[in-house]
Short mmCIF file of C-alpha atoms in Angstrom, two decimals:
data_model
loop_
_atom_site.label_atom_id
_atom_site.label_comp_id
_atom_site.label_asym_id
_atom_site.label_seq_id
_atom_site.Cartn_x
_atom_site.Cartn_y
_atom_site.Cartn_z
CA MET A 15 82.28 91.07 73.74
CA THR A 16 79.59 90.20 76.78
CA HIS A 17 80.09 91.80 79.53
CA PRO A 18 79.87 89.81 82.50
CA SER A 19 77.31 90.56 85.18
CA ARG A 20 77.77 90.87 88.98
CA ILE A 21 75.92 88.63 90.75
CA ASN A 22 74.86 90.06 94.05
CA THR A 23 73.32 87.40 95.28
CA ARG A 24 75.23 87.15 98.80
CA ALA A 25 73.99 84.14 98.96
CA LEU A 26 75.75 82.43 95.63
CA LEU A 27 78.18 80.92 98.08
CA GLY A 28 75.10 80.05 100.25
CA LEU A 29 73.37 78.27 97.04
CA ALA A 30 76.59 76.77 96.04
CA ALA A 31 77.76 75.93 98.89
CA VAL A 32 74.17 73.85 99.71
CA THR A 33 74.09 72.34 96.89
CA ALA A 34 77.01 71.47 95.61
CA LEU A 35 78.61 70.93 98.38
CA ALA A 36 75.94 69.20 100.54
CA GLY A 37 77.80 66.08 101.49
CA VAL A 38 80.73 67.67 102.87
CA VAL A 39 79.65 71.01 104.28
CA LEU A 40 76.39 69.76 106.10
CA ALA A 41 78.36 66.58 107.28
CA GLY A 42 80.60 69.36 108.63
CA CYS A 43 78.31 71.18 111.13
CA ALA A 44 75.88 68.27 111.75
CA ALA A 45 77.07 67.88 115.23
CA PRO A 46 78.66 70.96 117.92
CA ALA A 47 81.85 70.59 118.61
CA PRO A 48 83.42 68.95 121.47
CA ALA A 49 84.67 71.13 124.50
CA ALA A 50 87.71 69.79 124.01
CA PRO A 51 89.75 67.91 120.96
CA PRO A 52 89.98 63.72 121.62
CA ALA A 53 93.34 63.33 122.93
CA ASP A 54 94.63 61.87 119.19
CA GLU A 55 93.50 65.20 117.53
CA PRO A 56 95.65 68.17 117.67
CA ALA A 57 94.61 70.86 120.08
CA PRO A 58 94.20 74.39 118.70
CA ALA A 59 96.79 76.38 118.60
CA ALA A 60 97.99 79.42 121.04
CA ASP A 61 98.60 82.71 118.31
CA GLY A 62 101.83 82.85 116.59
CA PRO A 63 102.91 82.04 113.06
CA ARG A 64 102.17 79.00 111.40
CA VAL A 65 103.63 77.49 108.11
CA ALA A 66 101.94 75.19 105.46
CA VAL A 67 103.95 73.13 103.55
CA ALA A 68 102.54 71.44 100.85
CA TYR A 69 104.12 68.16 99.49
CA GLU A 70 103.39 65.33 97.37
CA GLY A 71 100.29 63.66 98.93
CA GLY A 72 99.43 66.18 101.47
CA VAL A 73 100.43 69.60 103.64
CA LEU A 74 101.95 69.56 106.73
CA VAL A 75 101.56 72.34 109.22
CA VAL A 76 105.02 73.66 110.85
CA ASP A 77 105.16 75.59 113.96
CA GLY A 78 106.47 79.23 112.72
CA THR A 79 108.68 79.64 115.68
CA THR A 80 110.34 76.20 116.52
CA LEU A 81 109.58 74.90 112.96
CA GLU A 82 108.40 71.88 114.77
CA VAL A 83 105.63 69.45 112.18
CA ILE A 84 102.52 70.22 114.37
CA ASP A 85 100.61 67.44 112.09
CA ASP A 86 100.55 66.08 108.77
CA LEU A 87 97.64 66.40 106.82
CA PRO A 88 97.07 63.36 104.18
CA SER A 89 95.36 65.32 100.69
CA GLU A 90 96.08 64.87 97.18
CA GLU A 91 99.21 64.16 94.91
CA PHE A 92 99.79 67.56 94.03
CA VAL A 93 98.02 70.57 96.09
CA ARG A 94 98.94 74.28 95.75
CA VAL A 95 98.74 76.20 99.35
CA ASN A 96 97.96 80.40 99.67
CA ALA A 97 97.38 82.21 102.78
CA ALA A 98 93.85 83.26 102.98
CA GLY A 99 94.60 86.70 104.41
CA ASP A 100 92.57 85.98 107.41
CA ASP A 101 95.48 85.31 109.84
CA ARG A 102 93.58 81.84 110.05
CA HIS A 103 93.38 80.05 107.26
CA VAL A 104 95.30 78.36 103.63
CA VAL A 105 93.61 78.12 100.86
CA VAL A 106 94.44 74.55 99.80
CA THR A 107 93.68 73.87 95.71
CA THR A 108 92.73 70.19 95.10
CA SER A 109 91.11 68.86 92.38
CA GLU A 110 87.97 69.49 94.14
CA GLY A 111 88.27 73.05 94.08
CA PHE A 112 89.48 75.68 96.48
CA GLN A 113 89.53 73.51 100.44
CA PHE A 114 90.13 75.73 103.36
CA LEU A 115 92.94 74.66 106.33
CA ASP A 116 92.85 75.80 109.53
CA MET A 117 95.91 76.38 110.50
CA ARG A 118 95.15 76.91 114.45
CA ALA A 119 93.36 73.62 114.55
CA ALA A 120 95.63 71.90 112.12
CA GLU A 121 92.92 70.69 110.04
CA LEU A 122 91.81 70.24 106.43
CA THR A 123 87.85 71.44 106.98
CA ASP A 124 85.12 70.43 104.48
CA LEU A 125 84.62 73.72 103.41
CA VAL A 126 85.36 73.80 99.97
CA VAL A 127 84.36 76.03 97.09
CA PRO A 128 83.67 74.01 93.76
CA ALA A 129 86.37 74.46 90.77
CA ALA A 130 87.27 72.66 88.25
CA ALA A 131 90.57 73.73 87.91
CA ALA A 132 91.07 75.90 91.16
CA GLY A 133 93.76 78.13 89.92
CA HIS A 134 94.79 81.78 91.81
CA VAL A 135 93.69 83.21 95.09
CA VAL A 136 94.55 86.92 95.64
CA ARG A 137 94.27 88.82 98.64
CA HIS A 138 93.22 92.77 98.45
CA ALA A 139 91.43 95.31 100.01
CA GLY A 140 89.91 93.00 102.69
CA ARG A 141 88.82 90.81 99.93
CA THR A 142 89.98 87.09 99.33
CA VAL A 143 89.69 86.00 95.76
CA LEU A 144 89.77 82.92 93.91
CA TYR A 145 89.86 82.21 90.08
CA ASP A 146 88.95 78.57 88.64
CA ASP A 147 90.40 78.55 85.37
CA ALA A 148 87.47 75.76 84.25
CA THR A 149 84.95 78.92 83.86
CA SER A 150 87.04 81.98 84.78
CA ASP A 151 84.61 82.64 87.53
CA THR A 152 85.57 85.24 90.12
CA THR A 153 84.86 84.14 93.41
CA ILE A 154 85.14 87.20 96.41
CA PHE A 155 84.70 86.21 99.87
CA GLU A 156 85.21 89.59 102.51
CA THR A 157 88.46 88.58 104.37
CA ALA A 158 87.59 88.82 107.71
CA ALA A 159 84.51 86.66 107.25
CA LEU A 160 87.06 83.63 106.75
CA ALA A 161 88.18 84.03 109.91
CA ASP A 162 85.00 83.40 111.93
CA MET A 163 83.87 80.23 109.85
CA ASP A 164 82.17 77.75 112.10
CA GLY A 165 81.30 74.80 110.20
CA ALA A 166 79.89 76.72 106.76
CA LEU A 167 81.16 79.23 104.51
CA PRO A 168 80.39 82.77 104.44
CA ASP A 169 78.20 84.39 102.17
CA ALA A 170 80.38 85.47 98.54
CA GLU A 171 79.59 87.33 95.45
CA THR A 172 80.77 85.33 92.02
CA ILE A 173 81.16 86.87 88.88
CA PRO A 174 80.74 84.74 85.71
CA GLY A 175 83.47 84.95 83.48
CA VAL A 176 83.56 84.71 79.50
CA THR A 177 85.84 82.34 77.84
CA ALA A 178 87.62 79.94 80.35
CA HIS A 179 91.32 80.45 80.16
CA HIS A 180 94.38 80.18 82.98
CA GLY A 181 93.55 83.79 84.54
CA VAL A 182 93.30 85.95 87.68
CA SER A 183 91.14 88.53 89.13
CA VAL A 184 91.58 91.43 91.43
CA VAL A 185 88.96 93.33 93.32
CA LEU A 186 90.22 97.18 94.35
CA GLU A 187 88.31 99.30 97.12
CA ASP A 188 85.60 100.55 95.01
CA GLY A 189 84.54 97.36 93.88
CA THR A 190 86.66 97.48 90.44
CA LEU A 191 87.14 94.13 89.09
CA VAL A 192 90.35 93.83 86.74
CA THR A 193 90.52 90.52 85.31
CA THR A 194 92.47 88.77 82.62
CA VAL A 195 91.18 88.07 79.42
CA GLY A 196 91.89 85.13 76.99
CA ASP A 197 90.70 81.05 76.05
CA GLU A 198 91.79 77.60 75.93
CA LYS A 199 94.06 78.81 73.29
CA THR A 200 95.72 81.99 74.04
CA ARG A 201 96.18 84.79 76.85
CA THR A 202 95.72 88.05 75.27
CA GLY A 203 95.43 90.88 78.13
CA ILE A 204 93.19 92.70 81.23
CA ARG A 205 89.81 94.55 80.86
CA ALA A 206 88.46 96.44 83.96
CA ILE A 207 84.62 96.41 85.05
CA ASP A 208 83.01 98.30 87.43
CA ASP A 209 80.32 97.67 90.16
CA HIS A 210 77.53 97.64 87.92
CA GLY A 211 79.25 95.33 85.31
CA HIS A 212 80.46 98.14 82.63
CA GLU A 213 83.92 98.13 81.44
CA ILE A 214 86.31 100.55 82.29
CA ALA A 215 89.01 99.93 80.29
CA ALA A 216 90.97 97.06 78.56
CA ASN A 217 94.17 95.88 76.64
CA ALA A 218 94.61 93.07 74.56
CA ASP A 219 98.20 93.69 73.62
CA CYS A 220 99.94 91.43 76.80
CA PRO A 221 100.33 87.96 75.18
CA SER A 222 100.60 85.02 77.68
CA VAL A 223 98.93 87.58 80.23
CA HIS A 224 99.89 85.94 83.96
CA GLY A 225 100.08 87.14 87.42
CA GLU A 226 99.30 90.35 89.16
CA GLY A 227 100.47 92.34 91.79
CA ALA A 228 99.13 95.44 93.42
CA ALA A 229 101.36 98.27 94.25
CA ALA A 230 100.82 101.41 96.22
CA ASN A 231 97.39 103.23 95.59
CA GLU A 232 96.35 100.42 94.25
CA ALA A 233 98.70 100.25 90.79
CA LEU A 234 98.26 96.83 89.57
CA VAL A 235 100.68 94.82 87.17
CA PHE A 236 100.30 91.94 84.84
CA GLY A 237 103.27 90.04 83.41
CA CYS A 238 102.93 89.43 79.46
CA GLU A 239 105.47 87.49 77.66
CA ASN A 240 106.53 90.99 76.18
CA GLY A 241 106.42 93.01 79.07
CA ALA A 242 103.33 94.18 81.59
CA LEU A 243 100.03 95.80 81.83
CA LEU A 244 99.93 98.46 84.34
CA TYR A 245 96.34 99.78 85.49
CA VAL A 246 96.19 102.91 87.51
CA ASP A 247 92.97 104.59 88.01
CA GLY A 248 90.96 103.69 84.89
CA GLU A 249 93.38 103.54 82.84
CA ILE A 250 96.04 100.91 81.34
CA THR A 251 99.27 101.60 80.13
CA LYS A 252 101.58 99.03 78.43
CA LEU A 253 105.05 98.63 79.69
CA THR A 254 107.59 96.81 76.67
CA SER A 255 110.11 94.91 77.66
CA PRO A 256 113.38 95.48 75.83
CA ASP A 257 114.26 92.22 74.27
CA ALA A 258 112.09 91.27 71.85
CA TYR A 259 110.81 88.11 74.08
CA GLY A 260 110.67 89.64 77.67
CA ARG A 261 108.60 87.39 79.35
CA ILE A 262 107.07 88.30 83.20
CA GLY A 263 104.97 85.90 84.78
CA ASN A 264 104.73 87.00 88.48
CA ALA A 265 104.88 90.10 90.34
CA TYR A 266 106.54 90.65 93.87
CA THR A 267 104.72 94.03 95.26
CA SER A 268 104.74 95.50 98.31
CA ASP A 269 101.18 98.07 99.12
CA SER A 270 103.34 101.02 100.32
CA SER A 271 105.97 100.99 97.82
CA PRO A 272 105.13 101.69 94.05
CA LEU A 273 108.04 99.87 93.16
CA VAL A 274 107.22 96.51 91.59
CA VAL A 275 109.99 93.43 91.30
CA MET A 276 108.96 90.95 88.17
CA ASP A 277 110.64 87.42 87.34
CA TYR A 278 112.00 87.92 83.63
CA LYS A 279 113.11 85.72 80.94
CA ASN A 280 114.26 86.40 77.70
CA ASP A 281 115.38 83.31 76.18
CA PRO A 282 112.88 81.19 75.13
CA ASP A 283 114.74 78.22 74.27
CA ALA A 284 116.54 78.26 77.72
CA GLU A 285 116.49 74.89 79.32
CA GLY A 286 115.16 74.45 82.91
CA TYR A 287 113.18 77.14 85.38
CA LEU A 288 116.02 79.40 86.57
CA LEU A 289 116.23 82.66 85.79
CA THR A 290 119.13 85.33 86.20
CA ASN A 291 117.48 88.67 84.85
CA ILE A 292 114.38 90.93 87.12
CA ALA A 293 112.45 93.06 85.69
CA LEU A 294 111.80 96.34 87.82
CA VAL A 295 108.67 98.56 87.26
CA ASP A 296 107.98 102.02 88.95
CA THR A 297 104.03 102.63 88.91
CA GLU A 298 104.56 105.86 89.49
CA ALA A 299 107.12 106.82 86.35
CA LYS A 300 104.79 104.24 84.53
CA SER A 301 108.20 102.55 83.45
CA LEU A 302 110.10 99.11 83.28
CA ARG A 303 113.35 98.19 82.84
CA THR A 304 115.67 95.26 83.57
CA VAL A 305 118.39 94.29 85.48
CA ALA A 306 121.28 91.52 85.77
CA LEU A 307 121.89 89.74 88.56
CA PRO A 308 125.68 89.02 89.78
CA GLU A 309 127.23 86.25 88.48
CA GLY A 310 126.24 83.02 89.88
CA VAL A 311 123.00 83.90 91.37
CA SER A 312 119.69 82.75 89.33
CA TYR A 313 116.21 81.68 90.99
CA THR A 314 112.95 80.85 90.02
CA TRP A 315 109.24 82.57 90.51
CA ARG A 316 108.74 80.53 93.79
CA GLY A 317 111.83 82.42 95.56
CA VAL A 318 111.61 85.94 95.59
CA VAL A 319 109.26 88.06 98.26
CA ARG A 320 108.85 91.78 99.37
CA GLY A 321 110.29 91.92 103.03
CA PRO A 322 109.20 94.13 106.12
CA SER A 323 111.69 97.29 104.42
CA GLY A 324 110.29 97.03 101.21
CA ASP A 325 113.50 95.37 99.97
CA ALA A 326 113.00 92.41 97.86
CA LEU A 327 114.52 89.02 99.43
CA MET A 328 115.31 85.89 96.82
CA ILE A 329 116.58 82.51 97.80
CA GLY A 330 119.36 81.61 94.92
CA SER A 331 120.21 78.69 93.81
CA ASP A 332 123.54 79.46 95.28
CA GLY A 333 121.37 78.25 98.73
CA LYS A 334 121.99 82.39 99.54
CA LEU A 335 119.13 84.98 100.65
CA HIS A 336 119.91 87.64 98.50
CA VAL A 337 118.76 91.08 99.45
CA ILE A 338 117.68 93.43 96.23
CA ASP A 339 117.20 97.12 96.44
CA PRO A 340 113.79 97.39 94.41
CA ALA A 341 114.77 101.11 92.75
CA THR A 342 118.11 99.73 91.47
CA GLY A 343 118.32 95.98 91.40
CA GLU A 344 121.73 96.00 93.14
CA VAL A 345 121.92 92.86 95.57
CA THR A 346 122.75 94.72 98.99
CA ALA A 347 123.49 91.90 101.15
CA SER A 348 123.41 88.09 100.68
CA HIS A 349 122.95 85.64 103.85
CA ALA A 350 123.76 81.74 104.35
CA ALA A 351 120.36 80.00 104.07
CA ILE A 352 120.39 76.48 102.70
CA GLU A 353 122.62 74.58 100.34
CA SER A 354 122.74 75.01 96.75
CA TRP A 355 120.43 73.42 94.69
CA LYS A 356 119.73 72.93 90.37
CA SER A 357 116.78 73.65 88.55
CA PRO A 358 113.34 71.91 88.40
CA SER A 359 112.78 69.88 85.27
CA GLU A 360 109.36 70.76 85.73
CA TRP A 361 107.79 73.89 87.32
CA GLN A 362 105.70 71.88 89.80
CA GLN A 363 108.52 69.92 91.34
CA PRO A 364 109.58 70.13 94.83
CA HIS A 365 112.64 73.24 94.47
CA PRO A 366 113.17 75.70 97.46
CA ALA A 367 109.97 78.27 98.43
CA ILE A 368 110.45 81.35 100.29
CA ALA A 369 107.74 83.16 102.09
CA VAL A 370 107.15 85.96 104.97
CA ALA A 371 105.62 86.99 108.24
CA GLY A 372 106.51 89.91 109.87
CA ASP A 373 110.75 90.08 110.41
CA VAL A 374 111.33 86.39 109.52
CA VAL A 375 112.02 84.82 106.52
CA TYR A 376 111.00 81.00 105.95
CA VAL A 377 113.06 79.33 103.49
CA THR A 378 112.49 75.37 102.14
CA ASP A 379 115.22 73.19 101.18
CA ALA A 380 113.53 70.29 99.53
CA ALA A 381 116.76 68.45 98.43
CA ALA A 382 117.52 68.13 102.65
CA GLN A 383 113.95 68.11 103.73
CA LYS A 384 113.96 71.01 106.00
CA ILE A 385 112.76 74.50 106.67
CA VAL A 386 114.73 77.55 108.08
CA ALA A 387 113.93 80.61 109.50
CA LEU A 388 115.98 83.55 108.87
CA ASP A 389 115.70 87.10 110.13
CA ALA A 390 114.64 89.52 107.35
CA SER A 391 116.89 92.36 108.53
CA THR A 392 119.91 90.63 109.89
CA GLY A 393 119.77 86.85 107.97
CA LYS A 394 120.45 85.57 111.26
CA ARG A 395 119.37 82.05 111.59
CA LEU A 396 116.90 82.24 113.72
CA ALA A 397 115.55 78.46 113.29
CA GLU A 398 115.79 75.05 111.82
CA GLY A 399 113.32 72.41 111.70
CA GLU A 400 113.48 68.71 109.84
CA LEU A 401 110.56 67.53 107.55
CA PRO A 402 108.79 63.95 106.88
CA HIS A 403 108.61 65.17 103.09
CA ALA A 404 109.95 66.87 100.68
CA PRO A 405 108.47 70.58 100.62
CA ASN A 406 107.01 72.13 97.94
CA GLU A 407 104.91 75.39 97.93
CA ILE A 408 104.48 76.98 101.35
CA ALA A 409 102.06 79.78 103.09
CA VAL A 410 102.57 81.72 106.09
CA VAL A 411 99.10 82.70 108.51
CA GLY A 412 100.14 84.45 111.82
#
């Protein structure tokens, strides 16, 4: 396999943005910003959390305290949202690529990283990493530089892909790139590459590799159709599912805990997207086990986050916010949140999503077109807001 080499140009996005985005980026900075926004445009926000809510046709910007809609920004029929990591921007994935949404100005900017198939956005070690499924190229920004964008994208580094596939990359503190391997038909594993483009380790025993997560001490986990791969200190360990088919696709991690909660599906013929089991990975013990949730509790991949205490927080199909101990898988508390809901027939369809900022948990109710905020520790209802559209994915900044 040919080793991808790094393009240490720091001007790659300077070239890519100037060449591919001349019409949009230059137009965006052709004139200085006015001293004050026109009366019909939202004023820049004060400090405080804001929530980006994707819907069919655009993105809502919602005040994170009052849950009032600040602005409704039209976009494409289906978009996805991810926090950029700089407490100001959200990355909106569209058919054109990765578009930056300025949450403070409530504006979909003209700043776009072109991608034929914009995929995963990963934040780790002070870097924001964008992955293009159409090329398997990895674009790396210094996260702090994103906060100060003023009409132009900051310099970035791009690592060319080998074979295009639906994948993901993460960059560690020392510059090591850990990225998935696959092609248009299969995805097989991961490889780790140092900052000179030399392979450190590789493992191809991970069919349908998907997702990633970073636990304490930069222990990385990736989901497989038969378990997970664990990358720690230059070594890759395969953790095998207890079932012949035991698919893991997403990791819910805390960078202060070695314990990882992952989604788990052991019935390949199951209809819908509701899951009733979780996988628990101990990155120090290098172990994986599965736990069945209590009767009546099910969830989708969009419904789990790690809370400020390190517990997993899950919005169940019963409408309750369940608190889960990542060491045992035990549900330690359940709080009323939204109405009960059913599995979507397609994963892209609106259904409840969850996000956390500090001590506040945000949960959407797609059927009722609303969003609620709960105290992560007590489950106390802090606020509720009506939305003009059925919410889909959400991301929080601030």
